[in-house]
């Protein structure tokens, strides 16, 4: 029999070898074990923290806003740090012919701005899985886990099946209230951020059954993320699912419409299973894989729409074939028009997922352009929805380590070199990174001038880097939260990221009273708020 420790080390190394190249899991040798605070491993702890924060904000109702939202859209810029927003704003202005610094992104016009703290249960700096669990399910979790409490460690299948450790998201809360829900992303629809809306998994990498079994885990005991989306609630009830990731839904012997091989070992075609489910319930539905089909489906208006536009992640906006690849704004508009048919309202999650990927590759122009694609999607949503009735929240899951630096004159090209030079008189970039694959082995001083490289300023050119790594890391900064619509004032201040779904639920009257539909709440109502909080907590737990 293989000793347990050796077996675990083998599994760790195997998982490392096939992990998402942007988000490799840290080994035990890299990061000291975290001694979890017992209380923080429960959903009750984080729900209580959120309730206390909501109560405090309600007692500070300086705006007197007693409206309730009918619809809510949560926009997520994956890895959209504050420097990313500032640089993207500047690029937007410079592309329009201005100096740039004076420009303003669409969501920067929102009346309320706050910051969320992104650390996770066992991680000082978050990944997209534990953060998704926080901002969609309202509970801090361990790095690499989705839709489960901090009682579940990464890859612990058995622990993830314990009922008290399983969570539900605000998307599920909306469906339980008779509203509709959907997800839109430029990453795979099974990737960590969108999966937070529907999946419960001990490992974010278990996107297909092949990923589960490779970890020596029984995929019937812990179903993969794609299977959960198609066959389990709330995913199977989502009216709109738009993004990339066809390979996770197809058998390994099947080639998709654009030549990508499927990755499933169980010989299941989940796209067909999705269609069979909708047909069995006499629902109208459509599966699409290109822009033309998407726009046709928008006009036809089926009750359910599944759009998978790439085998893996969608193409970067700057490199996309506009004839086949829809923009994030087009995906967002399609989702809004479909979900708006429900008179009770909807919850929609929209992610610009590839900001993160470009940062991991030290490619700032791509990262900023993906941020501007999110900006366009938000702008489209603000034109379609009412500030009096609909709540829009824009935020990020975590930061990155891109620095916006130097002493440049107003209007300096944000993607070019700084207006000043280093101590040896060598130019350096306005946007650079503290670590990542863009490191150059400079040797002795002075270092080489990166602006003289043959591919300098090409789309895939990497800015210079201090610490060499195969992939740039996330940053531990707080991230911005921008809100417009009913109860937007609740989103100001600095707070735990896990408070976000509770704030959105309060504003949209999801869950028990008192909530925004109850009107203004006085200080004397705090006892009633706390008494009813146990009911809200029950929505935060998932049923088997």
Short mmCIF file of C-alpha atoms in Angstrom, two decimals:
data_model
loop_
_atom_site.label_atom_id
_atom_site.label_comp_id
_atom_site.label_asym_id
_atom_site.label_seq_id
_atom_site.Cartn_x
_atom_site.Cartn_y
_atom_site.Cartn_z
CA UNK A 1 0.00 0.00 0.00
CA UNK A 2 1.31 3.46 -0.92
CA UNK A 3 1.77 5.69 2.15
CA UNK A 4 -0.90 8.40 2.32
CA UNK A 5 1.60 11.27 2.26
CA UNK A 6 3.34 9.94 -0.87
CA UNK A 7 -0.02 9.42 -2.56
CA UNK A 8 -1.11 12.98 -1.82
CA UNK A 9 2.20 14.34 -3.09
CA UNK A 10 1.78 12.36 -6.32
CA UNK A 11 -1.76 13.69 -6.80
CA UNK A 12 -0.57 17.23 -6.17
CA UNK A 13 2.22 16.94 -8.75
CA UNK A 14 -0.15 15.37 -11.28
CA UNK A 15 -2.71 18.10 -10.80
CA UNK A 16 -0.01 20.74 -11.11
CA UNK A 17 1.13 19.35 -14.43
CA UNK A 18 -2.32 19.69 -16.03
CA UNK A 19 -3.68 22.73 -14.16
CA UNK A 20 -4.95 25.87 -15.84
CA UNK A 21 -1.75 27.54 -17.04
CA UNK A 22 -2.96 30.89 -15.76
CA UNK A 23 -3.86 29.65 -12.28
CA UNK A 24 -1.52 26.89 -11.13
CA UNK A 25 -2.31 25.71 -7.61
CA UNK A 26 0.35 26.36 -4.96
CA UNK A 27 1.96 23.32 -3.39
CA UNK A 28 2.36 22.69 0.33
CA UNK A 29 6.04 23.62 -0.01
CA UNK A 30 5.16 27.00 -1.50
CA UNK A 31 2.60 28.16 1.05
CA UNK A 32 2.43 27.39 4.79
CA UNK A 33 -0.71 25.62 5.93
CA UNK A 34 -3.42 27.97 7.11
CA UNK A 35 -4.94 27.26 10.50
CA UNK A 36 -8.59 28.07 9.80
CA UNK A 37 -10.64 29.89 12.40
CA UNK A 38 -13.42 27.40 13.10
CA UNK A 39 -16.21 29.97 12.93
CA UNK A 40 -15.06 31.21 9.51
CA UNK A 41 -15.56 27.72 8.08
CA UNK A 42 -19.33 28.09 8.34
CA UNK A 43 -21.85 29.91 6.20
CA UNK A 44 -23.37 31.32 9.39
CA UNK A 45 -20.25 33.35 10.15
CA UNK A 46 -20.21 35.18 6.81
CA UNK A 47 -24.00 35.61 6.67
CA UNK A 48 -23.87 37.18 10.13
CA UNK A 49 -21.03 39.47 9.05
CA UNK A 50 -23.08 40.56 6.04
CA UNK A 51 -26.21 41.16 8.12
CA UNK A 52 -24.31 43.35 10.56
CA UNK A 53 -22.88 45.35 7.67
CA UNK A 54 -26.26 45.79 6.03
CA UNK A 55 -27.81 46.90 9.30
CA UNK A 56 -25.05 49.45 9.81
CA UNK A 57 -25.56 50.84 6.33
CA UNK A 58 -29.33 51.00 6.82
CA UNK A 59 -28.80 53.10 9.93
CA UNK A 60 -26.80 55.52 7.78
CA UNK A 61 -29.50 56.03 5.18
CA UNK A 62 -28.29 59.48 4.18
CA UNK A 63 -29.82 59.15 0.71
CA UNK A 64 -33.28 58.09 1.88
CA UNK A 65 -33.40 55.54 -0.94
CA UNK A 66 -36.31 53.16 -0.23
CA UNK A 67 -36.66 51.78 -3.76
CA UNK A 68 -36.39 48.09 -4.62
CA UNK A 69 -34.77 46.78 -7.78
CA UNK A 70 -36.60 44.51 -10.18
CA UNK A 71 -33.52 43.36 -12.09
CA UNK A 72 -29.86 43.13 -11.13
CA UNK A 73 -26.80 42.65 -13.32
CA UNK A 74 -23.45 41.93 -11.75
CA UNK A 75 -20.59 42.83 -14.10
CA UNK A 76 -17.23 41.30 -13.27
CA UNK A 77 -13.90 42.32 -14.72
CA UNK A 78 -11.74 39.30 -13.90
CA UNK A 79 -8.51 40.72 -12.53
CA UNK A 80 -9.66 44.32 -13.09
CA UNK A 81 -7.47 46.08 -10.55
CA UNK A 82 -7.66 49.82 -9.89
CA UNK A 83 -4.50 50.46 -12.00
CA UNK A 84 -6.15 48.47 -14.80
CA UNK A 85 -9.22 50.73 -14.66
CA UNK A 86 -7.10 53.91 -14.60
CA UNK A 87 -4.95 52.77 -17.53
CA UNK A 88 -7.99 51.59 -19.52
CA UNK A 89 -9.70 54.94 -18.96
CA UNK A 90 -6.59 56.70 -20.28
CA UNK A 91 -6.39 54.39 -23.31
CA UNK A 92 -10.07 55.05 -24.05
CA UNK A 93 -9.41 58.79 -24.13
CA UNK A 94 -6.27 58.46 -26.21
CA UNK A 95 -8.00 56.24 -28.76
CA UNK A 96 -10.57 59.06 -29.09
CA UNK A 97 -7.81 61.56 -29.81
CA UNK A 98 -7.54 63.16 -26.37
CA UNK A 99 -4.78 63.21 -23.80
CA UNK A 100 -6.62 60.37 -22.08
CA UNK A 101 -6.43 61.13 -18.39
CA UNK A 102 -9.66 63.13 -18.50
CA UNK A 103 -11.72 60.28 -19.97
CA UNK A 104 -14.31 58.35 -17.98
CA UNK A 105 -15.50 54.77 -18.23
CA UNK A 106 -19.24 54.19 -18.27
CA UNK A 107 -19.36 52.67 -14.80
CA UNK A 108 -17.17 55.42 -13.33
CA UNK A 109 -20.25 57.63 -13.74
CA UNK A 110 -22.21 55.48 -11.27
CA UNK A 111 -23.19 57.40 -8.12
CA UNK A 112 -21.71 54.99 -5.56
CA UNK A 113 -18.18 53.58 -5.36
CA UNK A 114 -16.85 51.22 -2.72
CA UNK A 115 -14.10 48.66 -2.24
CA UNK A 116 -14.24 44.97 -1.38
CA UNK A 117 -11.61 42.95 0.46
CA UNK A 118 -10.75 39.93 -1.65
CA UNK A 119 -8.74 37.60 0.61
CA UNK A 120 -10.10 34.09 0.98
CA UNK A 121 -10.31 31.62 3.87
CA UNK A 122 -6.83 30.19 3.42
CA UNK A 123 -5.34 32.70 0.98
CA UNK A 124 -4.00 36.21 1.43
CA UNK A 125 -4.40 36.75 -2.31
CA UNK A 126 -7.51 35.27 -3.93
CA UNK A 127 -8.03 33.12 -6.96
CA UNK A 128 -11.18 33.33 -9.08
CA UNK A 129 -12.88 30.35 -7.41
CA UNK A 130 -12.86 31.30 -3.74
CA UNK A 131 -13.66 34.88 -4.74
CA UNK A 132 -16.61 33.74 -6.91
CA UNK A 133 -17.95 31.83 -3.92
CA UNK A 134 -17.74 35.06 -1.92
CA UNK A 135 -19.37 37.49 -4.35
CA UNK A 136 -22.02 35.05 -5.64
CA UNK A 137 -22.75 32.80 -2.64
CA UNK A 138 -21.94 35.20 0.19
CA UNK A 139 -19.36 33.04 1.99
CA UNK A 140 -15.57 33.13 2.09
CA UNK A 141 -14.09 29.81 0.93
CA UNK A 142 -10.74 28.14 0.40
CA UNK A 143 -8.59 28.77 -2.64
CA UNK A 144 -9.61 26.65 -5.63
CA UNK A 145 -13.07 25.69 -4.30
CA UNK A 146 -16.47 26.67 -5.65
CA UNK A 147 -19.85 26.95 -3.96
CA UNK A 148 -18.75 25.33 -0.72
CA UNK A 149 -17.81 26.69 2.70
CA UNK A 150 -14.36 26.95 4.22
CA UNK A 151 -14.89 23.50 5.76
CA UNK A 152 -13.97 22.05 2.34
CA UNK A 153 -10.33 21.91 1.32
CA UNK A 154 -9.34 21.76 -2.33
CA UNK A 155 -9.86 18.30 -3.91
CA UNK A 156 -11.74 16.96 -0.87
CA UNK A 157 -14.67 15.42 -2.72
CA UNK A 158 -16.28 13.84 0.36
CA UNK A 159 -16.26 17.10 2.33
CA UNK A 160 -17.92 18.93 -0.56
CA UNK A 161 -20.92 16.61 -0.34
CA UNK A 162 -21.72 17.41 3.31
CA UNK A 163 -25.04 19.31 3.19
CA UNK A 164 -23.96 22.04 5.61
CA UNK A 165 -20.94 22.82 3.40
CA UNK A 166 -22.89 23.26 0.18
CA UNK A 167 -24.00 26.76 -0.81
CA UNK A 168 -26.40 28.34 -3.25
CA UNK A 169 -25.81 31.52 -5.19
CA UNK A 170 -27.80 34.68 -5.68
CA UNK A 171 -28.75 33.26 -9.09
CA UNK A 172 -30.47 30.38 -7.29
CA UNK A 173 -32.12 32.81 -4.86
CA UNK A 174 -33.56 34.72 -7.85
CA UNK A 175 -34.94 31.54 -9.45
CA UNK A 176 -36.49 30.49 -6.13
CA UNK A 177 -38.25 33.87 -6.10
CA UNK A 178 -39.78 33.27 -9.53
CA UNK A 179 -37.25 35.36 -11.43
CA UNK A 180 -34.99 34.29 -14.27
CA UNK A 181 -31.19 34.00 -14.26
CA UNK A 182 -28.34 33.72 -16.73
CA UNK A 183 -24.59 33.92 -17.19
CA UNK A 184 -22.44 35.60 -19.83
CA UNK A 185 -18.66 35.30 -20.03
CA UNK A 186 -15.77 35.57 -22.47
CA UNK A 187 -14.06 32.68 -20.67
CA UNK A 188 -15.31 29.09 -20.66
CA UNK A 189 -18.77 28.92 -19.09
CA UNK A 190 -17.32 26.24 -16.80
CA UNK A 191 -14.46 28.49 -15.67
CA UNK A 192 -14.22 29.56 -12.03
CA UNK A 193 -16.06 32.90 -12.15
CA UNK A 194 -19.28 31.89 -13.96
CA UNK A 195 -19.23 28.48 -12.23
CA UNK A 196 -19.69 30.26 -8.91
CA UNK A 197 -23.27 30.95 -9.98
CA UNK A 198 -24.25 27.28 -10.20
CA UNK A 199 -21.54 24.77 -9.20
CA UNK A 200 -20.46 23.14 -5.96
CA UNK A 201 -17.01 21.69 -6.43
CA UNK A 202 -13.96 20.94 -4.31
CA UNK A 203 -11.76 21.83 -7.28
CA UNK A 204 -12.26 24.57 -9.85
CA UNK A 205 -10.28 22.48 -12.35
CA UNK A 206 -12.96 19.74 -12.47
CA UNK A 207 -14.58 21.27 -15.55
CA UNK A 208 -15.14 17.90 -17.28
CA UNK A 209 -15.37 14.35 -15.97
CA UNK A 210 -11.85 13.71 -17.30
CA UNK A 211 -10.50 16.31 -14.88
CA UNK A 212 -12.31 14.63 -11.97
CA UNK A 213 -11.16 11.09 -12.72
CA UNK A 214 -7.58 12.23 -13.35
CA UNK A 215 -7.58 13.32 -9.71
CA UNK A 216 -8.64 9.76 -8.78
CA UNK A 217 -12.08 11.00 -7.76
CA UNK A 218 -15.36 9.30 -8.64
CA UNK A 219 -17.20 11.64 -11.02
CA UNK A 220 -20.54 10.08 -10.02
CA UNK A 221 -19.91 11.16 -6.44
CA UNK A 222 -18.56 14.60 -7.39
CA UNK A 223 -20.00 15.52 -10.80
CA UNK A 224 -17.91 17.78 -13.00
CA UNK A 225 -18.81 21.44 -13.43
CA UNK A 226 -20.16 21.11 -17.00
CA UNK A 227 -22.45 18.27 -15.92
CA UNK A 228 -23.71 20.34 -13.02
CA UNK A 229 -24.55 23.22 -15.36
CA UNK A 230 -26.60 21.00 -17.66
CA UNK A 231 -28.20 18.53 -15.25
CA UNK A 232 -28.47 20.15 -11.81
CA UNK A 233 -30.24 23.18 -10.39
CA UNK A 234 -29.83 26.07 -10.68
CA UNK A 235 -27.75 25.69 -13.88
CA UNK A 236 -30.32 23.70 -15.83
CA UNK A 237 -32.86 26.47 -15.11
CA UNK A 238 -30.69 29.32 -16.44
CA UNK A 239 -32.51 30.90 -19.37
CA UNK A 240 -29.27 32.22 -20.90
CA UNK A 241 -25.80 30.61 -20.95
CA UNK A 242 -23.31 32.40 -23.23
CA UNK A 243 -19.53 32.04 -23.44
CA UNK A 244 -16.81 29.63 -24.48
CA UNK A 245 -15.91 26.07 -23.51
CA UNK A 246 -17.50 23.62 -25.97
CA UNK A 247 -14.76 21.07 -25.30
CA UNK A 248 -15.99 20.46 -21.74
CA UNK A 249 -19.40 19.37 -23.05
CA UNK A 250 -18.30 16.96 -25.79
CA UNK A 251 -16.86 13.41 -25.80
CA UNK A 252 -13.17 13.05 -26.57
CA UNK A 253 -14.00 11.43 -29.93
CA UNK A 254 -16.08 14.37 -31.11
CA UNK A 255 -14.71 17.43 -32.93
CA UNK A 256 -16.72 20.63 -32.56
CA UNK A 257 -17.81 23.10 -35.24
CA UNK A 258 -14.41 24.80 -35.33
CA UNK A 259 -12.12 21.80 -35.01
CA UNK A 260 -11.62 21.51 -31.23
CA UNK A 261 -11.62 18.02 -29.74
CA UNK A 262 -14.00 17.25 -26.88
CA UNK A 263 -12.50 16.36 -23.50
CA UNK A 264 -15.08 14.11 -21.87
CA UNK A 265 -14.25 10.48 -21.06
CA UNK A 266 -17.82 9.40 -20.24
CA UNK A 267 -18.95 9.58 -23.90
CA UNK A 268 -21.70 12.06 -22.96
CA UNK A 269 -22.65 14.94 -25.22
CA UNK A 270 -23.90 17.54 -22.75
CA UNK A 271 -25.03 19.93 -25.48
CA UNK A 272 -27.44 17.26 -26.66
CA UNK A 273 -28.47 16.51 -23.06
CA UNK A 274 -29.27 20.21 -22.55
CA UNK A 275 -31.49 20.12 -25.63
CA UNK A 276 -33.21 16.89 -24.56
CA UNK A 277 -34.01 18.39 -21.16
CA UNK A 278 -35.65 21.47 -22.65
CA UNK A 279 -37.58 19.40 -25.20
CA UNK A 280 -38.86 17.09 -22.44
CA UNK A 281 -40.30 20.13 -20.65
CA UNK A 282 -41.90 21.49 -23.83
CA UNK A 283 -39.74 24.60 -23.72
CA UNK A 284 -38.49 26.48 -26.78
CA UNK A 285 -34.70 26.49 -26.98
CA UNK A 286 -31.76 27.06 -29.24
CA UNK A 287 -28.07 26.18 -29.23
CA UNK A 288 -25.79 28.58 -31.14
CA UNK A 289 -22.05 28.69 -31.77
CA UNK A 290 -21.44 31.83 -33.85
CA UNK A 291 -22.41 35.50 -33.98
CA UNK A 292 -24.92 35.17 -36.83
CA UNK A 293 -26.83 32.46 -34.98
CA UNK A 294 -26.78 34.53 -31.80
CA UNK A 295 -28.35 37.54 -33.49
CA UNK A 296 -30.97 35.31 -35.12
CA UNK A 297 -31.81 33.76 -31.74
CA UNK A 298 -32.18 37.24 -30.23
CA UNK A 299 -34.91 37.97 -32.77
CA UNK A 300 -36.59 34.56 -32.45
CA UNK A 301 -36.68 34.74 -28.66
CA UNK A 302 -36.53 31.12 -27.47
CA UNK A 303 -37.18 30.51 -23.80
CA UNK A 304 -33.71 29.00 -23.35
CA UNK A 305 -30.49 29.91 -25.13
CA UNK A 306 -27.14 28.10 -24.94
CA UNK A 307 -24.30 29.76 -26.83
CA UNK A 308 -20.80 28.25 -26.87
CA UNK A 309 -18.62 30.26 -29.23
CA UNK A 310 -15.21 28.62 -28.83
CA UNK A 311 -13.73 25.26 -27.86
CA UNK A 312 -11.99 26.95 -24.92
CA UNK A 313 -12.04 30.64 -23.98
CA UNK A 314 -13.44 33.15 -26.45
CA UNK A 315 -10.96 35.08 -28.57
CA UNK A 316 -9.47 38.32 -27.31
CA UNK A 317 -11.57 41.24 -28.50
CA UNK A 318 -8.62 42.76 -30.41
CA UNK A 319 -7.95 39.50 -32.25
CA UNK A 320 -11.50 38.20 -32.74
CA UNK A 321 -13.15 37.46 -36.08
CA UNK A 322 -16.12 39.81 -35.85
CA UNK A 323 -18.06 37.73 -38.36
CA UNK A 324 -18.12 34.66 -36.13
CA UNK A 325 -17.32 35.99 -32.64
CA UNK A 326 -19.90 38.17 -30.85
CA UNK A 327 -18.73 41.01 -28.65
CA UNK A 328 -19.36 41.09 -24.91
CA UNK A 329 -21.78 43.98 -25.49
CA UNK A 330 -23.75 41.88 -27.98
CA UNK A 331 -23.85 38.93 -25.60
CA UNK A 332 -25.03 41.22 -22.80
CA UNK A 333 -27.76 42.81 -24.89
CA UNK A 334 -29.03 39.39 -26.00
CA UNK A 335 -29.19 38.20 -22.40
CA UNK A 336 -30.99 41.34 -21.20
CA UNK A 337 -33.60 41.18 -23.95
CA UNK A 338 -34.33 37.51 -23.23
CA UNK A 339 -34.42 37.78 -19.46
CA UNK A 340 -36.52 40.97 -19.47
CA UNK A 341 -39.55 38.93 -20.54
CA UNK A 342 -40.01 37.78 -16.95
CA UNK A 343 -42.20 40.39 -15.27
CA UNK A 344 -40.84 39.49 -11.84
CA UNK A 345 -37.29 40.33 -12.91
CA UNK A 346 -33.94 38.62 -13.33
CA UNK A 347 -30.37 38.18 -12.13
CA UNK A 348 -27.61 38.24 -14.74
CA UNK A 349 -23.88 37.64 -14.27
CA UNK A 350 -21.63 39.15 -16.96
CA UNK A 351 -17.87 38.56 -16.96
CA UNK A 352 -15.04 39.97 -19.03
CA UNK A 353 -12.89 36.97 -18.24
CA UNK A 354 -9.84 37.57 -20.38
CA UNK A 355 -8.58 40.72 -18.66
CA UNK A 356 -7.10 38.21 -16.24
CA UNK A 357 -5.49 36.05 -18.94
CA UNK A 358 -3.76 38.97 -20.63
CA UNK A 359 -2.35 40.15 -17.31
CA UNK A 360 -1.05 36.66 -16.57
CA UNK A 361 0.87 36.89 -19.86
CA UNK A 362 2.16 40.44 -19.09
CA UNK A 363 0.30 41.79 -22.13
CA UNK A 364 -1.17 45.12 -20.99
CA UNK A 365 -2.71 46.24 -24.29
CA UNK A 366 -4.87 43.12 -24.46
CA UNK A 367 -5.81 43.47 -20.78
CA UNK A 368 -6.87 47.11 -21.23
CA UNK A 369 -8.80 46.35 -24.40
CA UNK A 370 -10.72 43.59 -22.62
CA UNK A 371 -11.51 46.13 -19.90
CA UNK A 372 -12.87 48.49 -22.55
CA UNK A 373 -15.00 45.62 -23.90
CA UNK A 374 -16.53 45.35 -20.43
CA UNK A 375 -17.00 49.12 -20.42
CA UNK A 376 -18.96 48.84 -23.69
CA UNK A 377 -21.13 46.06 -22.25
CA UNK A 378 -21.95 48.17 -19.19
CA UNK A 379 -22.73 51.11 -21.43
CA UNK A 380 -25.12 48.93 -23.46
CA UNK A 381 -26.84 47.77 -20.27
CA UNK A 382 -27.27 51.32 -18.94
CA UNK A 383 -28.98 52.26 -22.21
CA UNK A 384 -31.36 49.30 -22.03
CA UNK A 385 -32.24 49.39 -18.32
CA UNK A 386 -33.69 51.98 -15.98
CA UNK A 387 -31.72 53.60 -13.16
CA UNK A 388 -35.01 53.85 -11.24
CA UNK A 389 -35.81 50.16 -11.42
CA UNK A 390 -32.67 48.16 -12.24
CA UNK A 391 -29.51 47.67 -10.17
CA UNK A 392 -26.15 47.48 -11.92
CA UNK A 393 -23.04 46.48 -9.95
CA UNK A 394 -19.56 46.46 -11.50
CA UNK A 395 -16.61 44.95 -9.67
CA UNK A 396 -13.62 42.59 -9.91
CA UNK A 397 -12.73 39.32 -8.23
CA UNK A 398 -9.10 40.18 -7.49
CA UNK A 399 -6.30 42.46 -8.60
CA UNK A 400 -3.11 41.91 -10.63
CA UNK A 401 0.44 43.16 -10.22
CA UNK A 402 0.59 45.60 -13.13
CA UNK A 403 2.06 48.95 -12.08
CA UNK A 404 1.15 52.31 -13.63
CA UNK A 405 4.40 54.18 -12.97
CA UNK A 406 6.87 56.89 -13.88
CA UNK A 407 6.78 60.70 -14.14
CA UNK A 408 5.28 61.26 -17.57
CA UNK A 409 3.74 64.41 -18.97
CA UNK A 410 -0.01 64.66 -19.45
CA UNK A 411 -1.08 62.74 -22.54
CA UNK A 412 1.92 60.40 -22.62
CA UNK A 413 1.08 57.19 -24.50
CA UNK A 414 -0.18 54.92 -21.73
CA UNK A 415 1.10 51.87 -23.63
CA UNK A 416 4.47 53.43 -24.35
CA UNK A 417 7.61 54.16 -22.30
CA UNK A 418 7.57 56.50 -19.35
CA UNK A 419 8.63 60.09 -19.83
CA UNK A 420 11.51 59.45 -17.44
CA UNK A 421 14.36 56.90 -17.54
CA UNK A 422 16.02 54.65 -15.01
CA UNK A 423 19.26 55.46 -13.15
CA UNK A 424 21.29 54.28 -16.15
CA UNK A 425 19.35 56.39 -18.64
CA UNK A 426 17.43 53.41 -20.08
CA UNK A 427 13.76 53.72 -20.97
CA UNK A 428 11.12 51.71 -19.11
CA UNK A 429 7.41 51.14 -19.70
CA UNK A 430 4.62 53.15 -18.12
CA UNK A 431 2.84 49.81 -17.55
CA UNK A 432 5.05 47.06 -16.17
CA UNK A 433 4.68 44.06 -13.89
CA UNK A 434 6.33 42.90 -10.68
CA UNK A 435 6.42 39.28 -11.90
CA UNK A 436 5.56 37.05 -14.85
CA UNK A 437 6.83 35.56 -18.13
CA UNK A 438 7.94 38.93 -19.51
CA UNK A 439 11.15 38.90 -17.46
CA UNK A 440 14.33 39.62 -19.43
CA UNK A 441 17.67 38.31 -18.24
CA UNK A 442 19.44 41.65 -18.23
CA UNK A 443 22.74 40.52 -16.75
CA UNK A 444 25.00 43.40 -15.78
CA UNK A 445 23.85 47.00 -15.79
CA UNK A 446 22.68 48.80 -17.76
CA UNK A 447 19.74 46.61 -18.68
CA UNK A 448 18.59 46.38 -22.28
CA UNK A 449 16.07 48.85 -23.70
CA UNK A 450 12.87 46.87 -24.29
CA UNK A 451 11.59 49.51 -26.72
CA UNK A 452 14.27 48.36 -29.19
CA UNK A 453 12.97 44.78 -29.38
CA UNK A 454 11.82 43.69 -32.88
CA UNK A 455 8.25 42.93 -31.76
CA UNK A 456 7.92 45.97 -29.50
CA UNK A 457 4.28 47.14 -29.18
CA UNK A 458 2.86 44.19 -31.10
CA UNK A 459 -0.41 42.94 -29.61
CA UNK A 460 1.25 40.00 -27.88
CA UNK A 461 4.37 41.87 -26.77
CA UNK A 462 5.11 41.42 -23.06
CA UNK A 463 5.98 44.38 -20.89
CA UNK A 464 9.06 44.12 -18.72
CA UNK A 465 9.02 42.28 -15.41
CA UNK A 466 11.05 42.13 -12.21
CA UNK A 467 10.58 38.54 -10.96
CA UNK A 468 10.54 35.72 -13.54
CA UNK A 469 7.53 33.38 -13.43
CA UNK A 470 5.77 31.22 -16.01
CA UNK A 471 2.55 33.14 -15.26
CA UNK A 472 2.07 36.49 -13.54
CA UNK A 473 0.33 36.33 -10.17
CA UNK A 474 -2.79 37.97 -8.84
CA UNK A 475 -2.53 40.96 -6.52
CA UNK A 476 -3.92 41.35 -3.03
CA UNK A 477 -5.34 44.87 -3.49
CA UNK A 478 -8.90 45.74 -2.63
CA UNK A 479 -11.02 46.03 -5.79
CA UNK A 480 -13.54 48.67 -6.75
CA UNK A 481 -17.32 48.27 -6.57
CA UNK A 482 -19.45 50.62 -8.69
CA UNK A 483 -23.24 50.70 -8.26
CA UNK A 484 -26.19 52.39 -9.98
CA UNK A 485 -29.88 51.92 -9.33
CA UNK A 486 -32.11 51.22 -6.32
CA UNK A 487 -30.22 50.99 -3.01
CA UNK A 488 -26.91 51.87 -4.70
CA UNK A 489 -25.83 53.71 -1.54
CA UNK A 490 -25.44 50.39 0.27
CA UNK A 491 -22.41 49.58 -1.88
CA UNK A 492 -20.21 52.41 -0.59
CA UNK A 493 -17.39 51.94 1.90
CA UNK A 494 -14.89 49.12 2.39
CA UNK A 495 -16.24 45.68 3.20
CA UNK A 496 -15.82 41.94 2.80
CA UNK A 497 -16.32 40.65 -0.72
CA UNK A 498 -18.75 38.08 0.67
CA UNK A 499 -21.17 40.89 1.52
CA UNK A 500 -21.90 41.65 -2.14
CA UNK A 501 -24.61 39.04 -2.87
CA UNK A 502 -26.34 39.91 0.40
CA UNK A 503 -26.40 43.57 -0.61
CA UNK A 504 -27.78 42.72 -4.05
CA UNK A 505 -30.36 40.39 -2.50
CA UNK A 506 -31.49 43.11 -0.08
CA UNK A 507 -31.81 45.63 -2.90
CA UNK A 508 -33.84 43.26 -5.07
CA UNK A 509 -36.08 41.88 -2.29
CA UNK A 510 -34.74 38.34 -2.51
CA UNK A 511 -35.22 36.47 0.74
CA UNK A 512 -37.23 37.29 3.83
CA UNK A 513 -38.30 40.66 5.16
CA UNK A 514 -37.23 43.21 6.17
CA UNK A 515 -35.68 44.15 2.86
CA UNK A 516 -35.88 47.04 0.44
CA UNK A 517 -39.55 46.30 -0.27
CA UNK A 518 -40.32 47.05 3.38
CA UNK A 519 -39.44 50.73 2.94
CA UNK A 520 -37.29 52.75 5.32
CA UNK A 521 -36.05 50.93 8.41
CA UNK A 522 -35.48 52.76 11.65
CA UNK A 523 -32.94 51.94 14.32
CA UNK A 524 -35.63 50.16 16.32
CA UNK A 525 -36.02 47.62 13.52
CA UNK A 526 -32.61 46.07 14.06
CA UNK A 527 -34.02 43.36 16.31
CA UNK A 528 -36.51 42.34 13.63
CA UNK A 529 -33.76 42.34 11.02
CA UNK A 530 -31.62 40.00 13.08
CA UNK A 531 -34.58 37.77 13.94
CA UNK A 532 -35.37 37.22 10.27
CA UNK A 533 -31.75 36.72 9.26
CA UNK A 534 -31.93 32.99 9.99
CA UNK A 535 -34.38 32.67 7.10
CA UNK A 536 -31.99 34.45 4.75
CA UNK A 537 -29.25 32.11 5.86
CA UNK A 538 -31.30 29.12 4.77
CA UNK A 539 -31.14 30.45 1.21
CA UNK A 540 -27.35 30.53 1.43
CA UNK A 541 -27.24 26.75 1.92
CA UNK A 542 -27.70 24.36 -0.89
CA UNK A 543 -29.87 21.30 -0.67
CA UNK A 544 -28.58 17.97 -1.95
#
